[in-house]
Protein backbone atom coordinates (compact mmCIF):
# COMPACT_ATOMS: atom_id res chain seq x y z
CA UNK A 1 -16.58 -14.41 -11.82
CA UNK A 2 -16.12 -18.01 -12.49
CA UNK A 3 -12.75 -18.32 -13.86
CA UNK A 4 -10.97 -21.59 -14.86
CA UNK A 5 -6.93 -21.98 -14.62
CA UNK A 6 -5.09 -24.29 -16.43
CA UNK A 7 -1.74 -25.03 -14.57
CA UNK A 8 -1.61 -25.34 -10.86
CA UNK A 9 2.28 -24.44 -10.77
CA UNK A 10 3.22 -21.49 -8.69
CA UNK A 11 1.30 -18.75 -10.48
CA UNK A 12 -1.40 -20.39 -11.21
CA UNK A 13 -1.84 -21.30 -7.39
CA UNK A 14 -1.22 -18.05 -6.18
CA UNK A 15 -3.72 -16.31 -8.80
CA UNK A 16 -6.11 -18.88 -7.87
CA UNK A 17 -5.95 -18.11 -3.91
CA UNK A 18 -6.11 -14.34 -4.64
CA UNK A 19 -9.54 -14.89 -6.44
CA UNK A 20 -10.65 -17.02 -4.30
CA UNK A 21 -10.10 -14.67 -1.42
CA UNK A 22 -11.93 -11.79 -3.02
CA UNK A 23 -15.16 -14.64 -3.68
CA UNK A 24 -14.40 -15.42 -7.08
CA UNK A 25 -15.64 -19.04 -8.32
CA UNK A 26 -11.98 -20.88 -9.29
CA UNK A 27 -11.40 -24.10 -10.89
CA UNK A 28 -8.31 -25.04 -11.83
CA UNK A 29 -6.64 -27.76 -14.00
CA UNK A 30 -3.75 -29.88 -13.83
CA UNK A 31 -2.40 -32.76 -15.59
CA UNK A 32 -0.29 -33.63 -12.21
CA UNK A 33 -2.59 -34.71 -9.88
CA UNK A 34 0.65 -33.61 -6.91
CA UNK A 35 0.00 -29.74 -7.99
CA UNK A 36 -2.69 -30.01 -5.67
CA UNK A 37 -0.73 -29.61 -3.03
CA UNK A 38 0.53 -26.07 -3.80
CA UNK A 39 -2.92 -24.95 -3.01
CA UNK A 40 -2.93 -24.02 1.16
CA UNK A 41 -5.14 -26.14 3.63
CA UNK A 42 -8.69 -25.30 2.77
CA UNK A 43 -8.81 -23.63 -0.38
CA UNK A 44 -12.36 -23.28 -1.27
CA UNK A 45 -11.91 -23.96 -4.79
CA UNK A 46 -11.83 -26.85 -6.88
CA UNK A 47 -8.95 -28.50 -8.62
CA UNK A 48 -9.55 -31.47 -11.25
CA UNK A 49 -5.97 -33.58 -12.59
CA UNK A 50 -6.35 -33.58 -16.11
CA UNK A 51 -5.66 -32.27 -19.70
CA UNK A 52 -6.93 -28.55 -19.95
CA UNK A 53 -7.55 -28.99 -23.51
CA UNK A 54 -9.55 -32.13 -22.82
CA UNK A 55 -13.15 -31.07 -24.56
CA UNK A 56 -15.11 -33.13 -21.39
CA UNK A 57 -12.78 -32.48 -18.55
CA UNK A 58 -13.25 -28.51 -19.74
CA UNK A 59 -17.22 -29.19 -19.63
CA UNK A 60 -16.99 -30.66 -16.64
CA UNK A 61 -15.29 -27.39 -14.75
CA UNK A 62 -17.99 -25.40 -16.44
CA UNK A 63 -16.07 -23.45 -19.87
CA UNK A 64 -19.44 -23.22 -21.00
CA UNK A 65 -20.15 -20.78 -18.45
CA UNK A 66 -16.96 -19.55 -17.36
CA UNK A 67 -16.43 -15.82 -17.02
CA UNK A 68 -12.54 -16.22 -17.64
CA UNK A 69 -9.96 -19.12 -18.88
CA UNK A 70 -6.60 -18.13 -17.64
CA UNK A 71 -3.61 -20.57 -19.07
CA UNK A 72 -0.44 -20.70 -17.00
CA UNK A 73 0.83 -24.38 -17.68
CA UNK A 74 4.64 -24.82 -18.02
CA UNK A 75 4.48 -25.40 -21.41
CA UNK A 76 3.90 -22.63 -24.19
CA UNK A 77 2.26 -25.16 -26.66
CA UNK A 78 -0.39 -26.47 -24.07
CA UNK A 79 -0.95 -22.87 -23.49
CA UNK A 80 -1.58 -21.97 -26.96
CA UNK A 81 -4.23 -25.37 -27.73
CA UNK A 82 -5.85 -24.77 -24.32
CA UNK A 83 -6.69 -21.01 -25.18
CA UNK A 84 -7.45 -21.42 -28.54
CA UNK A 85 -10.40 -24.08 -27.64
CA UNK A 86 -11.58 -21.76 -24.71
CA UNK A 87 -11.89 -18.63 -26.88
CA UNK A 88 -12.79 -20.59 -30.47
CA UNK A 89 -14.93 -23.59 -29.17
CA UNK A 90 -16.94 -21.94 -26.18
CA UNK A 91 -16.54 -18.54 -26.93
CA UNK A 92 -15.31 -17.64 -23.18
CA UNK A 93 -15.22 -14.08 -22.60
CA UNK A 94 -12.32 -13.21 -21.30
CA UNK A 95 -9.19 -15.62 -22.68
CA UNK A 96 -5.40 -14.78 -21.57
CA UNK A 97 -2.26 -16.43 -21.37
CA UNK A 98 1.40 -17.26 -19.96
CA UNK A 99 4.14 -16.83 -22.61
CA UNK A 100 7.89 -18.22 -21.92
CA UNK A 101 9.56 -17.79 -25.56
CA UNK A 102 8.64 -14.12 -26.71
CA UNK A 103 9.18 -15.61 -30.14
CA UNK A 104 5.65 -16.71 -30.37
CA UNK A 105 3.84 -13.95 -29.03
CA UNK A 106 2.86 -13.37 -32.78
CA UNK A 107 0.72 -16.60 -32.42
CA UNK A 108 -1.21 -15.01 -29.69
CA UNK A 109 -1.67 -11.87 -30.76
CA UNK A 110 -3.35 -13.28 -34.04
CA UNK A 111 -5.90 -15.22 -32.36
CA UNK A 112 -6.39 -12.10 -30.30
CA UNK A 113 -5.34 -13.41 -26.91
CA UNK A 114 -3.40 -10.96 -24.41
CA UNK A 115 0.10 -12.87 -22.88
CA UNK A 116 1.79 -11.98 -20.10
CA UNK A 117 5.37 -12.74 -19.39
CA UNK A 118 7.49 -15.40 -17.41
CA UNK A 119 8.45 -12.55 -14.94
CA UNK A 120 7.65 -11.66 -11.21
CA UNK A 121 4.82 -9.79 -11.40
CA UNK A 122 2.78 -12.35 -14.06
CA UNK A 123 -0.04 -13.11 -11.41
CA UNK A 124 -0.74 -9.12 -10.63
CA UNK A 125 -1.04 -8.32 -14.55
CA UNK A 126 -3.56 -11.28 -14.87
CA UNK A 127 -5.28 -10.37 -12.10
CA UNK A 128 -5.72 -6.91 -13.05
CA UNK A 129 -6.52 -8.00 -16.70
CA UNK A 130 -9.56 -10.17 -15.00
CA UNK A 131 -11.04 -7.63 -12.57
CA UNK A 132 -10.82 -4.96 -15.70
CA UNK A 133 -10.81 -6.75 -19.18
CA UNK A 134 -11.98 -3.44 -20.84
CA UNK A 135 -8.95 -2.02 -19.92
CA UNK A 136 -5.78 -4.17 -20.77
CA UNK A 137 -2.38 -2.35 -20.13
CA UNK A 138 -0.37 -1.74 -23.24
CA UNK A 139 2.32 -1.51 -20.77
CA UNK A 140 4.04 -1.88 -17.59
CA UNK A 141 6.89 0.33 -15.70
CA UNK A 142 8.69 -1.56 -13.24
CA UNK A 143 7.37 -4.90 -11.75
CA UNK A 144 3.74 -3.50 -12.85
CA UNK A 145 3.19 -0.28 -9.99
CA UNK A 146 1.93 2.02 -13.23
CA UNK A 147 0.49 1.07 -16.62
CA UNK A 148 -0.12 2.54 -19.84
CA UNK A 149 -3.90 1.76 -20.37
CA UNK A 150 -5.60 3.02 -23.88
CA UNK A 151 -9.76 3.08 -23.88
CA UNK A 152 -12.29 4.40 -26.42
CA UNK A 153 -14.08 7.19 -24.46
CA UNK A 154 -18.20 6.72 -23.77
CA UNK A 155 -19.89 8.99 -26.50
CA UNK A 156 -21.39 11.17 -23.57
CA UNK A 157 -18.41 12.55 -22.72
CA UNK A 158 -18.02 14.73 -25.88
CA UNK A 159 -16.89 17.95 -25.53
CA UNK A 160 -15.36 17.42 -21.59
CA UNK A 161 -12.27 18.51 -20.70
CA UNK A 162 -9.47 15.55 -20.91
CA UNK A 163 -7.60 17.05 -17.93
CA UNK A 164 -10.67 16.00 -16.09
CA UNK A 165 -9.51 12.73 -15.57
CA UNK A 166 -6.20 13.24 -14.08
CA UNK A 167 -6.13 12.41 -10.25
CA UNK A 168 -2.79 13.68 -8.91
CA UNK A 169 -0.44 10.17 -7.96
CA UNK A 170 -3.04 8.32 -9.97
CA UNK A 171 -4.64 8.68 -13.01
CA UNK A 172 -2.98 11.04 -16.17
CA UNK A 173 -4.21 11.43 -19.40
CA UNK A 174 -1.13 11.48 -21.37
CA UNK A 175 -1.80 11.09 -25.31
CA UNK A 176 -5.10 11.39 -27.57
CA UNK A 177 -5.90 9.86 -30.85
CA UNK A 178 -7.89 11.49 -32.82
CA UNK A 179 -9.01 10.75 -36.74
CA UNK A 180 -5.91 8.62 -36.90
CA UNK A 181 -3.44 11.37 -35.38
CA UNK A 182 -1.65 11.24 -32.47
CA UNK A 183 -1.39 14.26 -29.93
CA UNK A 184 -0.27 14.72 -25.83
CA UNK A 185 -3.64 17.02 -25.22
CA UNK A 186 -3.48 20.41 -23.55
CA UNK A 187 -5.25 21.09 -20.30
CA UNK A 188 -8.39 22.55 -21.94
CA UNK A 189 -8.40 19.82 -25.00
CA UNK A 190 -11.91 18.62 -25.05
CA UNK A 191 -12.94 15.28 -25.71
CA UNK A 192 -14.64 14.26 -28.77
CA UNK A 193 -16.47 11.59 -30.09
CA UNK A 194 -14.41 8.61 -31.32
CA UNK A 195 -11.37 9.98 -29.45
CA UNK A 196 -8.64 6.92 -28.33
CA UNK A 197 -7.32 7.89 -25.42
CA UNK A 198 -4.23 6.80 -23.27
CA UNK A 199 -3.92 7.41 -19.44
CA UNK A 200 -0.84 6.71 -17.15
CA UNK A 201 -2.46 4.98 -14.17
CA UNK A 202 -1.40 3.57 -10.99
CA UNK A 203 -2.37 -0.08 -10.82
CA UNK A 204 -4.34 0.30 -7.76
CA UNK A 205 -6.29 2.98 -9.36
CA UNK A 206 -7.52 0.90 -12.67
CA UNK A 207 -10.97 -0.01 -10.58
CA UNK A 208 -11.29 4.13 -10.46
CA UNK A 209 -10.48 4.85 -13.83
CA UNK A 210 -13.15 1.73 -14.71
CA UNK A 211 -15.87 3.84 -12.97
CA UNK A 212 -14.73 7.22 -14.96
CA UNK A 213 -14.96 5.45 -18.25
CA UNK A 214 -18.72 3.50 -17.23
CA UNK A 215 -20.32 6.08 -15.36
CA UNK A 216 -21.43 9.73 -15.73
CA UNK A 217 -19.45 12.44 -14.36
CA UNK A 218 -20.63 13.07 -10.93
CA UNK A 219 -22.25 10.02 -10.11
């Protein structure tokens, strides 16, 4: 992916060398050209001191093209503009953000852009949100270790069994909706089309339940 990070504090320079790391194509943004040097010796990336919801200096890391815009500035209001022109203006894919007062979390929601939190575990959400934007948590037990993750399920999968999907110390289906009603599913409730479903899942298991949910059974 070729994701662009606005803030170059702490979590944004430790998201950016964990993408980097796994080959990812990171650009980040700063207005303080001295963030740079919370970035180690040799990061392969690309850092540019400047206002990330500056139209050229966004054009110039590439936001036409960019897979991802991730804000994470110290300030909730340049978090807000920045996103907003990313997902409005040049329609970037995948759009998230760092929220400090929960108070404006309404904002975000909205204009449809996911927030994490001012807490520890901020850069492992957003990572995990990147590598699996189909499947956003709805929630998060402890610093993040297991997620509630709700997903539409693929219209060939009608009339499998739910239970299918659990993976003991992984992966539960816990809840179904269905036709606007809410049920926990028995072991032999089969899926049907337009079912909701939500699944407790450990976060290292996400990339697995990815592959249930976008490939056939089997393969």
């Amino acid at each position: 992916m070729k994701v662009l990070i606005a803030g170059c504090g702490r979590t944004g320079a430790a998201l950016a060398v964990q993408l980097s790391a796994e080959q990812h194509d990171v650009r980040l943004i700063d207005h303080e050209p001295r963030a740079r040097s919370l970035l180690p010796p040799g990061f392969p990336g690309r850092f540019r001191a400047g206002n990330a919801f500056s139209r050229p200096v966004l054009e110039a890391e590439g936001i036409e093209d960019a897979d991802a815009f991730v804000a994470v500035t110290s300030s909730d209001n340049a978090n807000i503009v920045s996103a907003r022109i990313a997902k409005e203006t040049y329609r970037a894919p995948s759009v998230m953000a760092r929220i400090y007062d929960p108070r404006r979390a309404d904002i975000y929601r909205e204009l449809g852009i996911p927030t994490v939190a001012s807490v520890r575990w901020t850069v492992s959400r957003i990572h995990q949100m990147l590598l699996h934007r189909e499947l956003v948590p709805e929630f998060a037990f402890g610093n993040g270790e297991t997620l509630l993750v709700r997903s539409p399920l693929p219209p060939y999968l009608k009339g499998r069994r739910l239970s299918a999907f659990d993976v003991d110390g992984e992966i539960r289906v816990v809840e179904v909706t269905r036709a606007g009603r809410s049920f926990v599913p028995l072991h032999s409730t089969p899926a049907e089309p337009d079912d909701v479903v939500t699944f407790a899942v450990d976060a290292t298991a996400l990339g697995r339940l990815r592959g249930f949910l976008n490939k056939e059974w089997g393969t």
